Tab-separated table of C-alpha atoms and ligand atoms in Angstrom:
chain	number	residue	atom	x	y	z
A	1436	UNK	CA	0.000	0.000	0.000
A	1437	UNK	CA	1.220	3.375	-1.026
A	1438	UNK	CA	1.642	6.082	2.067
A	1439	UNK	CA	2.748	9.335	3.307
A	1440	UNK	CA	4.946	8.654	6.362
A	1441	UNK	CA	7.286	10.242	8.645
A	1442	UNK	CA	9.601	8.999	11.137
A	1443	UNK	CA	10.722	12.144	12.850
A	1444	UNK	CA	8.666	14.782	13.352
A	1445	UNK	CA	10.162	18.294	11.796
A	1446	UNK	CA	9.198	20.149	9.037
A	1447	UNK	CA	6.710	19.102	6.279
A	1448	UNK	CA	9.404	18.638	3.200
A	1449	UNK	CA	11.599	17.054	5.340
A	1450	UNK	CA	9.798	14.414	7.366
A	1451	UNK	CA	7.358	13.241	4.829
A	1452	UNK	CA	8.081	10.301	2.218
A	1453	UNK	CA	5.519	8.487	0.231
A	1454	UNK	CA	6.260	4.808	0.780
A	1455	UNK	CA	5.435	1.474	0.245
A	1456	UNK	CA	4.167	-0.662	3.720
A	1457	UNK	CA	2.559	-3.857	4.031
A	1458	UNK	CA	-1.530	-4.093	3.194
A	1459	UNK	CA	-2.814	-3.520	6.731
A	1460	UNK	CA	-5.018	-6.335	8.047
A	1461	UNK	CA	-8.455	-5.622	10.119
A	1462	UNK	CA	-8.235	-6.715	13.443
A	1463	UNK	CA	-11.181	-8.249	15.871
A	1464	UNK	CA	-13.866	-5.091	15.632
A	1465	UNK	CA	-11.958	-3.228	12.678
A	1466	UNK	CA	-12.529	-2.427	9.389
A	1467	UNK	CA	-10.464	-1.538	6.710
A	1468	UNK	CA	-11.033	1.260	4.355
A	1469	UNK	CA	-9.958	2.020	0.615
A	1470	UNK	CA	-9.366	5.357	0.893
A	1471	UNK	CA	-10.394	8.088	-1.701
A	1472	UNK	CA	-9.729	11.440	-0.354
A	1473	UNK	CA	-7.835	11.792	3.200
A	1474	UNK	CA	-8.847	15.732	4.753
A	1475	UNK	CA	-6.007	17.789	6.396
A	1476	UNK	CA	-6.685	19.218	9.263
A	1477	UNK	CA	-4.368	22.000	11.217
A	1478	UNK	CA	-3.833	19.112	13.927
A	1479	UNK	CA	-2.135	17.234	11.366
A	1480	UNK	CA	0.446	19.544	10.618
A	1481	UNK	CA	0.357	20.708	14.299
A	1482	UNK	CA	1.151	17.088	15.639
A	1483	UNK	CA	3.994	16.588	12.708
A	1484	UNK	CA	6.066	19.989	13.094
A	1485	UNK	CA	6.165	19.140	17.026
A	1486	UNK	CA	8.112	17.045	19.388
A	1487	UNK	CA	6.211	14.705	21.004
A	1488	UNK	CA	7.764	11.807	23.715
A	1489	UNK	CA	5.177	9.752	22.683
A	1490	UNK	CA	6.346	9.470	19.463
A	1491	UNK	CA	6.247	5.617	17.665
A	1492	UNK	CA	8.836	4.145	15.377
A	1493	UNK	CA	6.383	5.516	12.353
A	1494	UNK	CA	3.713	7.981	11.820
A	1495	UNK	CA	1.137	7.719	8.360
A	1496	UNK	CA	-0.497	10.952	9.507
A	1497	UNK	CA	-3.997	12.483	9.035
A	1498	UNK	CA	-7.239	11.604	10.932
A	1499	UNK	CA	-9.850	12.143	8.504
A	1500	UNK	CA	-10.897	10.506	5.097
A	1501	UNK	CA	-13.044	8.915	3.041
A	1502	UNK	CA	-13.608	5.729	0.905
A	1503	UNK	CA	-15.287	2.741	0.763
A	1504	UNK	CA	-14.848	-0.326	2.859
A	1505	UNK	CA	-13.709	-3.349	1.182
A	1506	UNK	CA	-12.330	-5.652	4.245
A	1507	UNK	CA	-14.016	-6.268	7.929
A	1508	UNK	CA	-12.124	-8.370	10.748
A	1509	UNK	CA	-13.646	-10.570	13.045
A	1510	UNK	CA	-16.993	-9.808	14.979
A	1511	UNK	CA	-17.696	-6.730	12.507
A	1512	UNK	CA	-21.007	-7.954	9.868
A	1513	UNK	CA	-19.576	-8.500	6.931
A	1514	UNK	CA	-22.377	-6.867	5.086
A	1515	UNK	CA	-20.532	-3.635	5.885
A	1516	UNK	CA	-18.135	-4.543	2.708
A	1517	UNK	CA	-18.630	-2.154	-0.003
A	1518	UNK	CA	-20.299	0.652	2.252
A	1519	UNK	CA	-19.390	4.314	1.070
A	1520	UNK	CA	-17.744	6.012	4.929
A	1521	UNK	CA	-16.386	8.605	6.174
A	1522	UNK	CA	-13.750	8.161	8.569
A	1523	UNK	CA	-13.161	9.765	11.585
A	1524	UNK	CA	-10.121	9.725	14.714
A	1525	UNK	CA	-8.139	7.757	12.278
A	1526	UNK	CA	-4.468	8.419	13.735
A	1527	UNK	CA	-5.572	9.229	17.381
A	1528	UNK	CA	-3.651	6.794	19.304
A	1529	UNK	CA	-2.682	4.983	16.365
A	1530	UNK	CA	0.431	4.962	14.089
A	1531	UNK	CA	-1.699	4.661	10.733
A	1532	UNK	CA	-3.639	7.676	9.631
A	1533	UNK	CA	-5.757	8.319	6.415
A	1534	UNK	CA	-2.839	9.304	4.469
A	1535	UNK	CA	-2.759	6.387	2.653
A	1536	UNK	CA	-4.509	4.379	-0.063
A	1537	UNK	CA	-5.774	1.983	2.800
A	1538	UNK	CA	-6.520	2.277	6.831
A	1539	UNK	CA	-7.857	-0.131	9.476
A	1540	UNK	CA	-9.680	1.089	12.260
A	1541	UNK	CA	-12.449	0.602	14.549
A	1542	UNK	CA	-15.501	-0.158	13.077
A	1543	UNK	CA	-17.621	2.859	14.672
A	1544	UNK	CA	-14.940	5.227	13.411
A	1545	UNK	CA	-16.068	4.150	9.659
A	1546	UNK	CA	-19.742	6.378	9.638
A	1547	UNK	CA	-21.593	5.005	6.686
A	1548	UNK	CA	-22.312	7.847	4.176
A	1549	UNK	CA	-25.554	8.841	2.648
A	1550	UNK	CA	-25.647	7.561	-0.980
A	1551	UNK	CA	-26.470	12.119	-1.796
A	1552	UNK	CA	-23.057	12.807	0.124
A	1553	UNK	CA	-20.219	12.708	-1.864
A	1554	UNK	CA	-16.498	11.305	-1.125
A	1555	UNK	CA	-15.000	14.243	-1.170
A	1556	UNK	CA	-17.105	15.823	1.461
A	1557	UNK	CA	-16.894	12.678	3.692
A	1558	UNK	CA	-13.498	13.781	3.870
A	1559	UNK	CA	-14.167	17.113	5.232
A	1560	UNK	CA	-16.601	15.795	8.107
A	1561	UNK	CA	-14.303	14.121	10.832
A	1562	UNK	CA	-12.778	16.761	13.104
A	1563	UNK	CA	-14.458	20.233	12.037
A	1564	UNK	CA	-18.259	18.824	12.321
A	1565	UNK	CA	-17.614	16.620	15.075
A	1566	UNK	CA	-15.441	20.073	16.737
A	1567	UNK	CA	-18.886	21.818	16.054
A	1568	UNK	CA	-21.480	18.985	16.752
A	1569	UNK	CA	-19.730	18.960	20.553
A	1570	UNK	CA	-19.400	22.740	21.192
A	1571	UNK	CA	-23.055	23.201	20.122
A	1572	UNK	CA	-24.403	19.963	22.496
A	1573	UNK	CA	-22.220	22.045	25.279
A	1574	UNK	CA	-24.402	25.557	24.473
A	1575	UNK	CA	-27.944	26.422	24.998
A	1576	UNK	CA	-30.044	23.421	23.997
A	1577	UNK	CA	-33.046	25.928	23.136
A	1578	UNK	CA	-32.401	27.333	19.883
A	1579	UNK	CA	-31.378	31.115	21.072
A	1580	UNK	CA	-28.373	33.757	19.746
A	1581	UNK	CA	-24.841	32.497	18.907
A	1582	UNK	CA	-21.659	34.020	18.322
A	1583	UNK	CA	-19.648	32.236	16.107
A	1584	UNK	CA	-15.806	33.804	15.263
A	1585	UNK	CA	-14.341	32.700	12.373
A	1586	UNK	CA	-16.771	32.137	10.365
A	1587	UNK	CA	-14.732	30.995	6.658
A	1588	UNK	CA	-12.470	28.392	8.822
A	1589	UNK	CA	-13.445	24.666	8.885
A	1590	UNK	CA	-14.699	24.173	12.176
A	1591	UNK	CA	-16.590	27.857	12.053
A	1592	UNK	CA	-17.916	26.790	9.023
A	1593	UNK	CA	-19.021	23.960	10.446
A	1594	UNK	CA	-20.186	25.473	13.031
A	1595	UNK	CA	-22.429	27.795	11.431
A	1596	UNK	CA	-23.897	25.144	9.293
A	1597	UNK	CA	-25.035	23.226	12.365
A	1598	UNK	CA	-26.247	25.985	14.410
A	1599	UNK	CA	-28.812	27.035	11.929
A	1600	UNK	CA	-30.350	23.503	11.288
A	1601	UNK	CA	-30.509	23.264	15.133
A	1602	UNK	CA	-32.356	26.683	15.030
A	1603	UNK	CA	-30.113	28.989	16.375
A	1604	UNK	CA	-29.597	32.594	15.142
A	1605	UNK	CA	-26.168	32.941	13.981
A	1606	UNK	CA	-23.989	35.572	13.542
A	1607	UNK	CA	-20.104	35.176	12.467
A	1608	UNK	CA	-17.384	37.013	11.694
A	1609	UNK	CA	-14.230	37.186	9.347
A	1610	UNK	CA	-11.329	39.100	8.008
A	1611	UNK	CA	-11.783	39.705	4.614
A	1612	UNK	CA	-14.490	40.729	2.027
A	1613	UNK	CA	-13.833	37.614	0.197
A	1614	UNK	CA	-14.031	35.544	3.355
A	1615	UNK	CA	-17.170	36.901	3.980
A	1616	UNK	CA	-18.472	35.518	0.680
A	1617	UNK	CA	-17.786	32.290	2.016
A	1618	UNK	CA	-19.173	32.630	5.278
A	1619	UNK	CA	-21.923	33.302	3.818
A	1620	UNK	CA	-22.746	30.073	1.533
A	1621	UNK	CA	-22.854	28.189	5.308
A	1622	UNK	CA	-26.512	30.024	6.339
A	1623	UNK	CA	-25.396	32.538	9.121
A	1624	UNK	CA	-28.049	35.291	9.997
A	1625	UNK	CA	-25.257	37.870	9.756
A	1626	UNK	CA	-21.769	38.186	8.704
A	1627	UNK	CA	-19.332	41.104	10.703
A	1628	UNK	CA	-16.026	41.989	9.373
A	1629	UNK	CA	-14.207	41.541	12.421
A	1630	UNK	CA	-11.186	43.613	12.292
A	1631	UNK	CA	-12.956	46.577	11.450
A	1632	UNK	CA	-13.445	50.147	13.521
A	1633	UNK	CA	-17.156	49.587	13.117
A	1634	UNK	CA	-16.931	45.894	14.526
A	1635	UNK	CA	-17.343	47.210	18.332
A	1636	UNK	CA	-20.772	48.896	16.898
A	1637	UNK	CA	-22.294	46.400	14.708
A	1638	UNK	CA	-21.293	43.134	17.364
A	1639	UNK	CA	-23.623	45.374	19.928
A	1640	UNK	CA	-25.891	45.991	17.393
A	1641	UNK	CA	-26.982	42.326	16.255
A	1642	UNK	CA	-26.226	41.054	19.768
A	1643	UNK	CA	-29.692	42.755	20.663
A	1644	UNK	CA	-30.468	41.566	24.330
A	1645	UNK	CA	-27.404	39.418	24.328
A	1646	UNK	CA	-25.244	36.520	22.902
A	1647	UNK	CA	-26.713	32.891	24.772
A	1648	UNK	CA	-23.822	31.367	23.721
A	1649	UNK	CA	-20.264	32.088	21.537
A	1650	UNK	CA	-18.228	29.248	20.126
A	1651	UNK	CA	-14.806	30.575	19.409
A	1652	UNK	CA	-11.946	29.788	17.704
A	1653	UNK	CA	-9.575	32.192	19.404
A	1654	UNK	CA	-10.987	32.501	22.456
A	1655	UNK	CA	-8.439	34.885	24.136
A	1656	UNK	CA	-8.200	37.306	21.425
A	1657	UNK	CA	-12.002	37.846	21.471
A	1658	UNK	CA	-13.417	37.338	24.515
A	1659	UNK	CA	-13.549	41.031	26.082
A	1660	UNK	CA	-14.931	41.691	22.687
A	1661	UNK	CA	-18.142	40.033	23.807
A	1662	UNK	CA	-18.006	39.925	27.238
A	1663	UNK	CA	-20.210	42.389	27.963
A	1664	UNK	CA	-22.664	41.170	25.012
A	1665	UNK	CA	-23.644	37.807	27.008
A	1666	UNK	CA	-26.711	36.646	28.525
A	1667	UNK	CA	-26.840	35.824	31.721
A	1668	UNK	CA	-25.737	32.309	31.956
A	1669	UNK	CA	-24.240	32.387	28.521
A	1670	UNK	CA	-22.023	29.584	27.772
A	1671	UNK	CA	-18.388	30.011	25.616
A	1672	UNK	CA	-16.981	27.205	23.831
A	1673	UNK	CA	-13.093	27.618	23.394
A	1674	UNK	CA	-11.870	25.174	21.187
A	1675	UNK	CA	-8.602	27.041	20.323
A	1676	UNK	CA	-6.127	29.912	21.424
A	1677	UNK	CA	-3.589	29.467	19.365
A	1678	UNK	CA	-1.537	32.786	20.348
A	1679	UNK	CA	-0.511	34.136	23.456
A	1680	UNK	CA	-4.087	34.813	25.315
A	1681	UNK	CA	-5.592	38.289	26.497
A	1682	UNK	CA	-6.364	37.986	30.207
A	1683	UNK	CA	-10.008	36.932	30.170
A	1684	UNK	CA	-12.245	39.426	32.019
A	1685	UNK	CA	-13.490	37.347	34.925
A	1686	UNK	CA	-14.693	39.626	37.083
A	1687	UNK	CA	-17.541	40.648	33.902
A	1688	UNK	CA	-17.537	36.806	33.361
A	1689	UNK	CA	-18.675	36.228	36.835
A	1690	UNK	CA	-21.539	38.801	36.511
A	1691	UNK	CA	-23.012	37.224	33.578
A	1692	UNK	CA	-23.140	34.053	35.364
A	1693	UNK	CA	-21.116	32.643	32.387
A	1694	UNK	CA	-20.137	29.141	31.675
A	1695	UNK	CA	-16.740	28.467	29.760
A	1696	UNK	CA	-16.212	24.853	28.596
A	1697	UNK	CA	-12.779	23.776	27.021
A	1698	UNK	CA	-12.420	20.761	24.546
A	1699	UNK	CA	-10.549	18.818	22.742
A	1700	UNK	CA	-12.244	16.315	20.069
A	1701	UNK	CA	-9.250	13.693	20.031
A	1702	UNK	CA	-9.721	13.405	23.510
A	1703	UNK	CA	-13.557	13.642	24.518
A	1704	UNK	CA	-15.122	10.365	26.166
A	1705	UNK	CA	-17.139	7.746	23.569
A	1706	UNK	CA	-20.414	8.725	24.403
A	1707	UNK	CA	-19.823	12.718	23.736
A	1708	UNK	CA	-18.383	11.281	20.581
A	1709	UNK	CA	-21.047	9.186	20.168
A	1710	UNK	CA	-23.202	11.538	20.545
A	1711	UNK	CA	-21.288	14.009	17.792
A	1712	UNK	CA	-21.377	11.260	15.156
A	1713	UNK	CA	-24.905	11.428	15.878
A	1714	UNK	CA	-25.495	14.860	15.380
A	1715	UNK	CA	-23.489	14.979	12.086
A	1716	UNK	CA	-25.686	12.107	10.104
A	1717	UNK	CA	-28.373	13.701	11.582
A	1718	UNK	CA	-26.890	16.999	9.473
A	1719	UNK	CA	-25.922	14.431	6.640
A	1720	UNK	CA	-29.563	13.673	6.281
A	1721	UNK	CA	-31.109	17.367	5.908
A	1722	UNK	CA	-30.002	16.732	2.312
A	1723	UNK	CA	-27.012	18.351	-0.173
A	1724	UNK	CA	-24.899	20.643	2.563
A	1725	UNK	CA	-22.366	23.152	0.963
A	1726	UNK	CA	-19.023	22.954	1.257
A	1727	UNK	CA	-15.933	25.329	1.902
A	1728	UNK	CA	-13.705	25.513	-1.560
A	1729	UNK	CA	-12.141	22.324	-1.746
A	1730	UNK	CA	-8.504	22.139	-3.005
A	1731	UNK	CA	-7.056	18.585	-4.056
A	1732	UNK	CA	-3.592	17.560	-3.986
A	1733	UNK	CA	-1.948	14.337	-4.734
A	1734	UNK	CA	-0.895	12.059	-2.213
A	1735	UNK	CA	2.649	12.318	-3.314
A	1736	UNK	CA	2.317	16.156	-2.458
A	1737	UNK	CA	0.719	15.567	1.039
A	1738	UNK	CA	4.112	18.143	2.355
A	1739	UNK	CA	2.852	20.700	0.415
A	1740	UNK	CA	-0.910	19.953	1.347
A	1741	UNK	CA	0.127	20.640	4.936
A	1742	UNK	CA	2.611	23.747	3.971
A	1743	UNK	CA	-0.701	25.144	2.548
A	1744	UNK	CA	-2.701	24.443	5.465
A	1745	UNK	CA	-0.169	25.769	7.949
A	1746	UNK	CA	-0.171	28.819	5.808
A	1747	UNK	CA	-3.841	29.480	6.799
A	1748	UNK	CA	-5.312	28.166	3.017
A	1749	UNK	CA	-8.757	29.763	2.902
A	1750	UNK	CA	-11.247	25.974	2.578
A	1751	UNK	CA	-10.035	22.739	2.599
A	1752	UNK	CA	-7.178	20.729	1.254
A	1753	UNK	CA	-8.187	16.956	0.960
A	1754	UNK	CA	-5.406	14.781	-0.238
A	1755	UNK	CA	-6.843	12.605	-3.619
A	1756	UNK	CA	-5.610	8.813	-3.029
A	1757	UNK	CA	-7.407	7.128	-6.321
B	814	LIG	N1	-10.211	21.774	20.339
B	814	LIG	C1	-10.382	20.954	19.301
B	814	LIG	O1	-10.781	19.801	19.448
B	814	LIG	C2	-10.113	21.460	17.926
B	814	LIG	C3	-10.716	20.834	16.821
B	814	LIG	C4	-10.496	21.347	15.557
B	814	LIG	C5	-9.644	22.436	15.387
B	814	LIG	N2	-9.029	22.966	16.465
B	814	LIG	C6	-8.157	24.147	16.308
B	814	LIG	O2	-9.005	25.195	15.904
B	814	LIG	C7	-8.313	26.086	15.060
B	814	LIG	C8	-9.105	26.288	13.772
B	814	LIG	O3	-9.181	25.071	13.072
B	814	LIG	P1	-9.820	25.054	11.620
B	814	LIG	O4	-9.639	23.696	11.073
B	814	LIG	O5	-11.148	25.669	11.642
B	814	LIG	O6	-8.795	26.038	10.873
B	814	LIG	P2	-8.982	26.969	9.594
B	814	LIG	O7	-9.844	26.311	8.593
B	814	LIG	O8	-7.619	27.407	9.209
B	814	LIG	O9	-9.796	28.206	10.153
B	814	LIG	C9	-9.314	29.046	11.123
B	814	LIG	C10	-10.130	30.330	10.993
B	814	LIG	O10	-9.986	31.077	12.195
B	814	LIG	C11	-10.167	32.426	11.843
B	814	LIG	N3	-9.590	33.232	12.917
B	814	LIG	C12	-8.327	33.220	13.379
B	814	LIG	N4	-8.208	34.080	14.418
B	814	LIG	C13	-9.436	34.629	14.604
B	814	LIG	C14	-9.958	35.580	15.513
B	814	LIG	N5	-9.192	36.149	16.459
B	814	LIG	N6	-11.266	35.900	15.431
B	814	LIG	C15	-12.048	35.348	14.498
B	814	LIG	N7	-11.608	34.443	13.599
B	814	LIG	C16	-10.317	34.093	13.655
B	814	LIG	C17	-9.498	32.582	10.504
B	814	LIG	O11	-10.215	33.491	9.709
B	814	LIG	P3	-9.967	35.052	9.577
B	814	LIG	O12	-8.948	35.286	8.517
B	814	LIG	O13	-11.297	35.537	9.216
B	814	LIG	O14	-9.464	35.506	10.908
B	814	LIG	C18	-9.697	31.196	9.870
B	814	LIG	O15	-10.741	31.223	8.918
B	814	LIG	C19	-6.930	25.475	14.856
B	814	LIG	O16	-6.050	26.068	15.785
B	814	LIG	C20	-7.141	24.019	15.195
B	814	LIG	O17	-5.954	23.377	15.612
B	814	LIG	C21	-9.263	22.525	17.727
């Protein structure tokens, strides 16, 4: 089976090889999956530039994909052979991601795929709509007002998507004009240009009597921006802080009665994921979703794929393996 590998982590052009490995086998509970299109994600690139002790002998990276099943081990109903999936979690724990033509993996991990959804967007589900599907199960329940920052990234987009088919008003925000044009294609009720002298104005403005919940993707960089826009009892959702963080504003925090819940997806316990996978079929079966721009590369250019990425490529790049 051809594969992108790396045995040290370091940068992209240096670390990664395409290589030949042995067909991987299903074991007891696994399935194995031909892949057609593996997603990158920024974890990928994240978890490859960085140093980690717990490092194998060998890393085929990526965790999401998509493709069609063509081998089950033992205990998992064979009738599951030839199912379209997408494929979620795929190098969590493990040394074998997506970034190859085939994976094993748990069988619950392989999500069978509406016949209306294509490949290529099964490869664009795993960790942005299951990042999404959680932070929305941890906000108001009721459908009520929702911040969403970021709103042309994978997980806002996401995000946004979600939040309106679970009847939310959504509003989102984003840094360019052409940005915004994306945004916009995922449903949100408005779209702010966030690094703007107007933004203070217009966030109070369609914040009305208050935010019931924000899901952010830079949670210390924006938070005193809204702050004083939340309900009482509002919830944030920080799934990322990338950069140094602004000191959040407890004190105003505390007088909102606000919640603040912090997550990662590779490490949330089964039934949360569970309860994610749930939430995106459910999704999956509203019917034809759109997509960010999609941008393909070959699996032999998987570096460059995750150069791009790192680079902050506006939609996503999905690594074509057939
Ligand atoms: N906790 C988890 O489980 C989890 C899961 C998935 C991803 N993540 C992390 O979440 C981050 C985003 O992932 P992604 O896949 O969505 O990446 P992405 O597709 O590159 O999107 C990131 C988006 O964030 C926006 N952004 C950056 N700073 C912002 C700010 N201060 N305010 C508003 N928007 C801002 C950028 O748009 P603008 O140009 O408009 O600013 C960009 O569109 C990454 O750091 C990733 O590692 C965490």
């Amino acid at each position: 089976v051809q594969a992108i590998t790396y045995r040290t982590c370091g940068s992209a052009l240096k670390v990664l090889s395409l290589e030949a490995l042995p067909d991987p086998l299903p074991e007891a509970g696994e399935v194995r999956v031909r892949l057609h299109y593996s997603g990158v994600n920024p974890t990928d690139w994240k978890r490859r530039a960085t140093e980690d002790p717990r490092f194998g002998e060998i890393q085929v990276p990526h965790q999401d994909g998509s493709g069609a099943i063509d081998l089950v081990g033992p205990g998992v109903d064979p009738s599951r052979v030839g199912e379209r999936v997408w494929v979620y979690h795929a190098s969590t724990g493990r040394a074998y991601g997506t970034a190859a033509e085939l994976v094993c993996l748990p069988s619950s991990q392989a999500v069978r795929l509406p016949d209306h959804t294509s490949l290529q967007q099964g490869a664009t589900l795993g960790i942005p709509y299951l990042t999404a599907a959680h932070a929305l199960a941890a906000v108001h329940s009721a459908p009520g007002r929702i911040l969403v920052p970021g709103g042309a990234g994978a997980v806002g987009y996401a995000t946004v998507q979600m939040a309106r088919r679970l009847g939310h008003e959504v509003v989102t925000t984003v840094s360019t004009d052409a940005k915004a044009d994306i945004a916009v294609t995922a449903g949100p009720d408005h779209v702010l240009r966030y690094m703007t002298d107007e933004y203070p104005a217009r966030l109070a403005e369609v914040a009305g009597d208050g935010f019931d919940g924000v899901i952010d993707v830079d949670m210390g960089a924006n938070v005193s921006s809204y702050a004083p826009l939340l309900k009482p009892g509002a919830h944030i959702v920080c799934y990322a802080s990338d950069d140094a963080p602004d000191p959040i504003p407890s004190r105003l925090l505390m007088f909102r009665n606000a919640h603040i819940d912090f997550f990662v997806v590779y490490q949330l316990p089964e039934d949360a994921i569970r309860h994610a996978v749930d939430m995106v079929e459910h999704l999956l079966a509203t019917g034809d979703l759109p997509m960010l721009p999609i941008h393909e590369y070959r699996l032999e250019d998987t570096a460059k794929a995750h150069d791009h990425v790192q680079a902050g490529l506006v939609g996503r790049a999905l690594i074509r393996i057939d």
